[in-house]
XYZ file of C-alpha atoms in Angstrom:
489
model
C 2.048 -87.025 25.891
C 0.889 -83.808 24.417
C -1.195 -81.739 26.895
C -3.737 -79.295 25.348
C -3.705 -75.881 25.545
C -6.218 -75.348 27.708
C -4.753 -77.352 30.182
C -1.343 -76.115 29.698
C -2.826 -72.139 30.629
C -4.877 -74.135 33.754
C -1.775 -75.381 34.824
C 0.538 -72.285 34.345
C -2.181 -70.093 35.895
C -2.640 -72.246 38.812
C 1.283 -72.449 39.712
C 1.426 -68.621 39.251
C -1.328 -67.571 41.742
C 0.438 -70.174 43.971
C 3.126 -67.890 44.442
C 2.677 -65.470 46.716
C 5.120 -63.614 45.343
C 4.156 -63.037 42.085
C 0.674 -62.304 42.613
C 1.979 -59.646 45.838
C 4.248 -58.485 42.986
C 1.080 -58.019 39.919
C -0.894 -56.145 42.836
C 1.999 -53.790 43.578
C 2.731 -52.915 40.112
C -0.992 -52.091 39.765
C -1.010 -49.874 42.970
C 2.231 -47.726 41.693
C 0.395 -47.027 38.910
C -2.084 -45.611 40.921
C -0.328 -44.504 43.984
C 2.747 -42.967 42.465
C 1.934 -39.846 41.660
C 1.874 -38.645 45.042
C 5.449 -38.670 45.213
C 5.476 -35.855 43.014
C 2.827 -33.540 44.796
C 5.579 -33.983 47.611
C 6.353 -30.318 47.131
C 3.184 -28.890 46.386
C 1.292 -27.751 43.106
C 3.855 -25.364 41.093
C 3.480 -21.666 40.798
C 1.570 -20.671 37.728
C 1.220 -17.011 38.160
C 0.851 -15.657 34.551
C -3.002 -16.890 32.855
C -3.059 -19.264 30.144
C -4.012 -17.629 26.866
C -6.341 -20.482 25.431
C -7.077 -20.976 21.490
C -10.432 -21.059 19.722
C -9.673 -24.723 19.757
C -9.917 -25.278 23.340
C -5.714 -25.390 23.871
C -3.448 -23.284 25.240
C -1.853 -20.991 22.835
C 0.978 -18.800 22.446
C -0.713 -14.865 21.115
C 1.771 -11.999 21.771
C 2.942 -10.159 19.110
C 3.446 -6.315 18.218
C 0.449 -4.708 16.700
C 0.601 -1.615 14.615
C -3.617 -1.378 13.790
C -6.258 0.728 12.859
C -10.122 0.163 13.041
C -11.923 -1.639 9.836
C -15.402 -1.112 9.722
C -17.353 -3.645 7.319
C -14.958 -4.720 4.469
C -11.586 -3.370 3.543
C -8.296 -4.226 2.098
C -4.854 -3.864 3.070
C -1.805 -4.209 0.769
C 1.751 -3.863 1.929
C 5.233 -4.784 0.700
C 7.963 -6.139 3.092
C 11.565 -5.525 2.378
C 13.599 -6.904 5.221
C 12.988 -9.557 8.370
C 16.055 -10.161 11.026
C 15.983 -11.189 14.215
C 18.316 -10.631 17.400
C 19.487 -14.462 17.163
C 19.319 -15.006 13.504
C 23.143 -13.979 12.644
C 21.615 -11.195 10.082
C 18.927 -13.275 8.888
C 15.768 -14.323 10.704
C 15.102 -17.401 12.943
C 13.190 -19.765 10.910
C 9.740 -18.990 12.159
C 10.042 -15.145 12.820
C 7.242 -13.917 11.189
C 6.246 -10.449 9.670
C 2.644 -9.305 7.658
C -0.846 -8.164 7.817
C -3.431 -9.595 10.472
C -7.258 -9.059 11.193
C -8.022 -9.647 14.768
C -10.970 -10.445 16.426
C -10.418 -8.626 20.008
C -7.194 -7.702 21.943
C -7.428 -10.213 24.139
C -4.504 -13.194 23.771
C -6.186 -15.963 22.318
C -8.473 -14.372 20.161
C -9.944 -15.082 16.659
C -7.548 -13.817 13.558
C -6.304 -14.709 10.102
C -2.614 -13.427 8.993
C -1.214 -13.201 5.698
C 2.887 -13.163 6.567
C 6.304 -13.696 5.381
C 9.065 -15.970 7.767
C 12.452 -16.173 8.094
C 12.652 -19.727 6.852
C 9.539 -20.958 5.404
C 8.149 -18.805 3.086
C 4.809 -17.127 2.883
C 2.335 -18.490 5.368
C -1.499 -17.776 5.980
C -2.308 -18.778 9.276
C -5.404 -18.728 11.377
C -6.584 -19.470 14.663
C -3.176 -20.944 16.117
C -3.201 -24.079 14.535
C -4.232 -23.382 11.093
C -1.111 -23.213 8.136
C -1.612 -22.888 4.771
C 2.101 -22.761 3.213
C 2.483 -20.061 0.176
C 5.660 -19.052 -1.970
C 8.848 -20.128 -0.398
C 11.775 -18.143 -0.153
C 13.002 -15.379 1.975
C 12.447 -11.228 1.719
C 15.397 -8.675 1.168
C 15.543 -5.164 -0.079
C 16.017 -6.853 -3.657
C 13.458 -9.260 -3.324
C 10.496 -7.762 -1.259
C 7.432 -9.930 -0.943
C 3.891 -8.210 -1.518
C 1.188 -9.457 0.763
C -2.503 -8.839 0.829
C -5.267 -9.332 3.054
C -8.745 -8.997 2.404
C -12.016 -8.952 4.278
C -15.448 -9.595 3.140
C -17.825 -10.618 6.205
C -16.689 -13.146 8.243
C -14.186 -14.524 5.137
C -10.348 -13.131 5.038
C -8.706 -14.433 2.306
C -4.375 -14.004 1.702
C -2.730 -13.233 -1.196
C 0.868 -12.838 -1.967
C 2.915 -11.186 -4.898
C 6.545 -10.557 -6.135
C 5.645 -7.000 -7.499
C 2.495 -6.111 -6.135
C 1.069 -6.786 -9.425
C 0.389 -10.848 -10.177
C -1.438 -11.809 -6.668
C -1.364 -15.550 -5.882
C -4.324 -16.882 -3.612
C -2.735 -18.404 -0.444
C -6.056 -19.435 1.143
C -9.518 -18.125 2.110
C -10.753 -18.818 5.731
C -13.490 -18.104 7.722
C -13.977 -16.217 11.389
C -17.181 -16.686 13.007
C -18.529 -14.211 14.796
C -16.142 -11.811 13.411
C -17.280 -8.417 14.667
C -18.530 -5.592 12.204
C -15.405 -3.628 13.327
C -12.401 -5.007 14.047
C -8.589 -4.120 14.456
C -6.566 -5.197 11.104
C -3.102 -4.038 10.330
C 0.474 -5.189 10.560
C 2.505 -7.715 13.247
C 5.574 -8.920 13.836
C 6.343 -11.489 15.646
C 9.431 -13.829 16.853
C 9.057 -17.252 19.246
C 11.784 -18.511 21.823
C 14.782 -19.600 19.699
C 15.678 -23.393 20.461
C 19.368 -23.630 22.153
C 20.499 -26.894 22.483
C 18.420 -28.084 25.572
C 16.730 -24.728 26.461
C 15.003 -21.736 24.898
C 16.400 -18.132 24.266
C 13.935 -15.142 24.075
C 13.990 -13.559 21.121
C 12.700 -10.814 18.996
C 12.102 -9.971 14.958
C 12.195 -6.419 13.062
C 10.773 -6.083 9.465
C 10.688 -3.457 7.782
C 7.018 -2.413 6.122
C 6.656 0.021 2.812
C 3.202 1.892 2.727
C -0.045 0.222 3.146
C -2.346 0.695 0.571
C -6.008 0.319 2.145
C -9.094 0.482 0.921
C -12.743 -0.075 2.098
C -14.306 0.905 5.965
C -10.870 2.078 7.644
C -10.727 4.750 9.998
C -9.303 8.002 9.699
C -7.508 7.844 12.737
C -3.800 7.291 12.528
C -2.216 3.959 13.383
C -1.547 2.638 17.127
C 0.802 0.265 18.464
C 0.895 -2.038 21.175
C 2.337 -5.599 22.483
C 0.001 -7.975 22.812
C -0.024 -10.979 25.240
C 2.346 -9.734 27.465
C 1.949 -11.066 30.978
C 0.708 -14.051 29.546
C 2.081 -17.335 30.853
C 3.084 -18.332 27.003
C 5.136 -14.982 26.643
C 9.075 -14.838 26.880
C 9.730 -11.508 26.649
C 12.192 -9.622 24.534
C 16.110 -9.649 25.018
C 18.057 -7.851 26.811
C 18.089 -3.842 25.345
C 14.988 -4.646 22.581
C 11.394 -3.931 23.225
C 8.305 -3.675 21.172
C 8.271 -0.640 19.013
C 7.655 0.844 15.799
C 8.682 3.820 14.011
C 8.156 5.654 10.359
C 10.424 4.744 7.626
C 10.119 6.785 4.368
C 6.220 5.858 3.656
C 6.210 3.056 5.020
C 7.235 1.390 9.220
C 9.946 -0.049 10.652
C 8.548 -2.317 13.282
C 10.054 -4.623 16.013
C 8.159 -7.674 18.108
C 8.666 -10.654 20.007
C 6.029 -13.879 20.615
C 4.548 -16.163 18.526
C 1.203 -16.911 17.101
C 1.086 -20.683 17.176
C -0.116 -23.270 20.022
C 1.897 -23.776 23.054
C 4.911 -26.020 23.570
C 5.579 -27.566 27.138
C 8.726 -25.771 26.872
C 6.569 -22.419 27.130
C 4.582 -24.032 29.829
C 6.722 -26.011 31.817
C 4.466 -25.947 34.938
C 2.004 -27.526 32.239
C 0.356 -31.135 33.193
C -0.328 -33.516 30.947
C -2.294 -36.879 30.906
C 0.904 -38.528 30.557
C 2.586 -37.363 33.144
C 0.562 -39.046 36.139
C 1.436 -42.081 34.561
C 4.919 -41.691 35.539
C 4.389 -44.864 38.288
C 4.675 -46.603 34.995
C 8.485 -46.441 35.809
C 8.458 -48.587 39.212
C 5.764 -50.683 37.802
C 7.687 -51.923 35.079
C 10.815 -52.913 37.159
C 8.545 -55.003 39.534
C 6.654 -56.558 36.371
C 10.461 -57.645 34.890
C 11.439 -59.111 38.292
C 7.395 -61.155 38.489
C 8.200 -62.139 34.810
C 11.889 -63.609 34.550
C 11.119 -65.002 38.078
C 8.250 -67.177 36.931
C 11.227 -69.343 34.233
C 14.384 -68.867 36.465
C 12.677 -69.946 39.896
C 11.995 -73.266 37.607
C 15.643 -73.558 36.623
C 16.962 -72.604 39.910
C 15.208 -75.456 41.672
C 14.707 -78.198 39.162
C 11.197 -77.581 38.677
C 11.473 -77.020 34.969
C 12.243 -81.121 34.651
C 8.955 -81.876 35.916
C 7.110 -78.774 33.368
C 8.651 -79.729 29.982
C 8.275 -83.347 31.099
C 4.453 -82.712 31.094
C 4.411 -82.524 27.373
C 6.430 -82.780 24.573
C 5.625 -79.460 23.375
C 7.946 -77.176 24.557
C 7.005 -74.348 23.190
C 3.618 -74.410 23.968
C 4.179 -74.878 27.804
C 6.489 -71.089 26.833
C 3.541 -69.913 25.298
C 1.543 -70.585 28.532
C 3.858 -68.908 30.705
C 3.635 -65.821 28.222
C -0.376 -65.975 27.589
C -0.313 -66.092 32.114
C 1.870 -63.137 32.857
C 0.791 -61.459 30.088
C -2.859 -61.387 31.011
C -2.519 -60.797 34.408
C -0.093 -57.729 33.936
C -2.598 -56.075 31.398
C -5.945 -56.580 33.598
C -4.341 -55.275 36.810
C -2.393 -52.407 35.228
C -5.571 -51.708 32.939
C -7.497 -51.037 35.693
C -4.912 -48.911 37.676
C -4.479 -47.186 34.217
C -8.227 -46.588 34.354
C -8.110 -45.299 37.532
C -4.883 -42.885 37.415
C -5.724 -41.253 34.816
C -9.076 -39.026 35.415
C -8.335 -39.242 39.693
C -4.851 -37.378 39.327
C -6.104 -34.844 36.006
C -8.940 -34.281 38.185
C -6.234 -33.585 41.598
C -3.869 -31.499 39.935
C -6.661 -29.258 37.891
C -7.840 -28.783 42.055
C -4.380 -27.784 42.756
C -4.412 -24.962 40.328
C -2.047 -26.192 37.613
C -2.837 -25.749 33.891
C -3.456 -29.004 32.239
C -3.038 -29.917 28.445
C -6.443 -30.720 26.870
C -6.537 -34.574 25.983
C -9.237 -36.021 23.892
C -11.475 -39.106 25.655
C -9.495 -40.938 22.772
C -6.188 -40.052 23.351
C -6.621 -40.908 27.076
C -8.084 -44.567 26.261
C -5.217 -44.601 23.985
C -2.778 -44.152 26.695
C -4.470 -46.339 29.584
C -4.464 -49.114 27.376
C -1.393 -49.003 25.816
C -0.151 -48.609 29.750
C -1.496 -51.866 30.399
C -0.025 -53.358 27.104
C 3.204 -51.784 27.353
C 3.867 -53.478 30.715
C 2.324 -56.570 29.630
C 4.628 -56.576 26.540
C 7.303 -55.963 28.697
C 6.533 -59.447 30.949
C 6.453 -61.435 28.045
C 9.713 -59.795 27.149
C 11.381 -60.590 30.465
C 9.664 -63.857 30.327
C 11.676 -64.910 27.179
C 15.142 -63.263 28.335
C 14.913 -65.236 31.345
C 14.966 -68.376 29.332
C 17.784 -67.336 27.390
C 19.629 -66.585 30.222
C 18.514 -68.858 33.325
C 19.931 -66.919 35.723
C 17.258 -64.517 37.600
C 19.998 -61.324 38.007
C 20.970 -61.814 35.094
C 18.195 -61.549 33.405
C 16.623 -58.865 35.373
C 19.525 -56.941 34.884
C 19.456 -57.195 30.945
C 15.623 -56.523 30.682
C 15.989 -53.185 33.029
C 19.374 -51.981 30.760
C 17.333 -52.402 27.725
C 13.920 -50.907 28.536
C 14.277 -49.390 31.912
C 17.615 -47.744 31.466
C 17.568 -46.028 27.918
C 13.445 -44.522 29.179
C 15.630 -42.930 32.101
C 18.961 -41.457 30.240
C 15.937 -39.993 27.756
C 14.407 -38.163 30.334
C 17.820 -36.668 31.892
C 17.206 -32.921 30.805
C 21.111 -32.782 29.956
C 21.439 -35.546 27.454
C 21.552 -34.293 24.071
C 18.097 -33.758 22.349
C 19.165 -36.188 19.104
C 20.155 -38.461 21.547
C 16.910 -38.515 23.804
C 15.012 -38.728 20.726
C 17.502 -42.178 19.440
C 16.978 -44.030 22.579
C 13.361 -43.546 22.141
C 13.266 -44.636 18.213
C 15.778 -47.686 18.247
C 15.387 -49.254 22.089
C 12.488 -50.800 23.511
C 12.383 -47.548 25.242
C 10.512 -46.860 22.504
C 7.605 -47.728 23.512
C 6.972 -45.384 26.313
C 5.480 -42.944 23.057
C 1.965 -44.933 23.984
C 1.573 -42.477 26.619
C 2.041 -39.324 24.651
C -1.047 -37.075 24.609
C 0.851 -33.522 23.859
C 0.407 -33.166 20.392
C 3.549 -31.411 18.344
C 2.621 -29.031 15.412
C 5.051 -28.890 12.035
C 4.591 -24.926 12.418
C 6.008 -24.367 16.104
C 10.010 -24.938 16.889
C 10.090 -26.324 20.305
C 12.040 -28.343 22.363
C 10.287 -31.751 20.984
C 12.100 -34.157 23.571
C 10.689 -36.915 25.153
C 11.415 -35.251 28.598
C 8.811 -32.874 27.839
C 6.769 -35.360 27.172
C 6.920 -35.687 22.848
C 8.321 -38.780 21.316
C 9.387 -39.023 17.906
C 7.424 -42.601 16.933
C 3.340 -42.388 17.122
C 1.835 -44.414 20.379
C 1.404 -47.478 18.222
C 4.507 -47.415 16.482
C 6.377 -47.281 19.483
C 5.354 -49.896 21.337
C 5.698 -52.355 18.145
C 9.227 -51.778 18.478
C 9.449 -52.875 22.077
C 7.087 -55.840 20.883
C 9.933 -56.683 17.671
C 12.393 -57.073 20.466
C 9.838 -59.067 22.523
C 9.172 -61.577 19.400
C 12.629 -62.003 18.587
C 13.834 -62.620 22.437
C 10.657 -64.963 22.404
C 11.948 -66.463 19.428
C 14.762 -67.461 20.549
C 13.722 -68.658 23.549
C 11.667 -71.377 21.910
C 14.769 -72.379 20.098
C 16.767 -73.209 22.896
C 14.182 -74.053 24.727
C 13.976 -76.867 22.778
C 17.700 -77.620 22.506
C 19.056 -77.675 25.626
C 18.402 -80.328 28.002
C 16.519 -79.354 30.923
């Protein structure tokens, strides 16, 4: 006799919650979720002694660069050719995002307003603005045979890039706006160099390019040209290597200049006392291994004692009674770790911001994003364990195989030795995968970092992720349901 569905979830539902077990074992997950994170305030709120330069866009930034600058009254022009661009670690060249031109700033403070007209070691011409800004121009590197001619341009609160082969035909980069741009402000040229990326760690670094004459024209002043570093003491700041510093000097008409920083948001690897939303759901770990164990033990328990004669002989629909099972553990895994989720998330930002450590802005969206897919992550997982359980029968067994393939590859990923390709292949191609859900740092295509899921980047989006933990859940599932209804009970 066929039972209906409704029946067949009353039925599955009541057996569950008459485990005490199981439903011990959905409450615990729930309170790791919450609770965890107090294992890793064991030693205190890190040492964040350098201030957080922060963006116009509310983020943390990275603004140190060398400065050679004059005051610009009202409008004005500046026109200058660049010849050369090498860094210490670029082997002769120029790491691929050194960077070398003409800026207008909006204070000398790190963080501040600016637009930048410049050439890079590896990606051409670039106007930038405001950190996170990147308008791509020619590509192509500078040399003494093939200088690049750059112009910048201020009318107002408007600076608008331009770049040339000769100094002749001028090609329009971009145009972009400043508010509150000041009637004077400091405009002139930069160089600048970010950490290089080593393997699994970051190198300081520094660039020096080598300037002809600037032409200017408009409000300038007469006074001759200054230079400084700026940012440095600034939490996002590296420093130079070993025998450079900051410096320029004249060469022929024109400046030889040397610099190290970036102008670019922040990485985590330049703040790695940083907190993000992410990380205080890290009880997702222990959660998940007691949600496997609650899952496979809800089909195994059945085959262990015999019970799973008297289930399928309830109905003739195997599958369905599977389903059941799924729809259960699945349900009661999402609402208990949706509301821990809920809970985590704004109680430990809120405890750590107390404690003095600088926290990665996340959007209201971006932190729904990643309480939810918490919740249907682990849930996801259950039905996953639920299904390998049935393959196998066997309640070690199974356990053991659900925590190699999700648990174990998440853990080798976040071992800071393993090889950054590698990290970022267990998190593609495993259900590992779908641990991305939680991401909230946000990775920029104009900053080399060290983009590794250990510092909290995954190479999938959220969704993305977690559909490839749930293509491994409906293929186990699948084939569950197929020998399911093969084998004899």
């Amino acid at each position: 006799m066929t039972r209906h569905p409704m029946r067949l979830l009353r039925a599955e539902w009541t057996k569950f919650r008459s485990v005490p077990g199981w439903v011990r074992g959905s409450v615990v997950a729930a309170l790791l979720i919450l609770l965890f994170p107090i294992a890793g305030l064991g030693g205190g709120a890190p040492d964040q002694a350098s201030p957080v330069p922060i963006g116009p866009h509310g983020g943390p930034v990275s603004s140190g660069y060398f400065f050679v600058h004059r005051p610009l009254s009202g409008d004005g022009r500046i026109t200058v050719a660049v010849s050369a661009l090498t860094s210490v670690r670029g082997d002769g060249a120029a790491t691929p995002w050194a960077k070398a031109g003409l800026i207008v700033t909006a204070g000398p403070e790190p963080g501040a307003r600016y637009a930048a007209i410049m050439v890079t070691g590896g990606h051409g011409v670039r106007m930038q603005h405001d950190y996170v800004h990147d308008r791509g121009g020619r590509p192509g590197a500078v040399s003494a045979d093939a200088p690049r001619w750059l112009r910048l341009t201020r009318s107002g609160d408007t600076v608008t890039g331009e770049e040339s082969p000769d100094g002749e035909r001028w090609n329009e980069v971009a145009t972009v706006r400043l508010p509150g741009l000041a009637a004077t402000v400091q405009a002139g040229l930069f160089v600048a160099c970010p950490q290089h990326v080593e393997g699994i760690g970051t190198a300081g670094d520094a660039a020096t390019a080598a300037f002809g004459a600037p032409r200017l024209t408009g409000g300038w002043s007469a006074a001759g040209w200054a230079g400084d570093q700026v940012g440095a003491g600034t939490a996002t700041f590296a420093g130079y290597p070993r025998g450079t510093t900051g410096s320029f000097a004249p060469a022929g008409d024109g400046f030889t200049v040397t610099g190290a920083g970036d102008l670019a948001p922040a990485t985590r690897s330049e703040l790695p006392v940083g907190a993000a939303a992410g990380d205080v759901l890290f009880g997702t770990f222990p959660a998940l291994v007691v949600i496997v164990v609650v899952a496979t033990l809800m089909i195994t328990t059945e085959y262990r004692y015999g019970m799973i004669r008297s289930t399928l002989s309830a109905g003739n629909r195997r599958v369905r009674i599977l389903a059941a099972k799924a729809a259960v553990v699945a349900g009661v895994t999402f609402t208990t770790c949706l509301v821990a989720a809920a809970l985590a998330v704004p109680l430990w930002l809120r405890v750590v911001r107390g404690l003095g450590v600088y926290v990665f802005p996340v959007t209201s969206g971006a932190a729904l994003r990643a309480e939810v897919g918490t919740a249907a992550l682990l849930a996801v997982a259950a039905v996953f364990a639920l299904a390998v359980g049935t393959i196998l029968r066997r309640s070690a067994t199974a356990v053991t195989t659900v925590v190699a393939a999700v648990v174990l590859p998440y853990l080798l990923a976040l071992t800071p030795f393993l090889p950054p390709s590698m990290a970022v292949w267990l998190t593609r191609f495993t259900p590992a995968a779908a641990m991305a859900v939680q991401q909230t740092l946000v990775r920029y295509p104009q900053v080399d970092g060290l983009y590794t899921p250990a510092a909290g980047y995954y190479p999938l989006p959220p969704w993305a992720g977690l559909a490839v933990l749930g293509g491994y859940t409906a293929l186990a599932f699948a084939v569950a349901a197929v020998l399911l209804c093969r084998r004899d009970a």
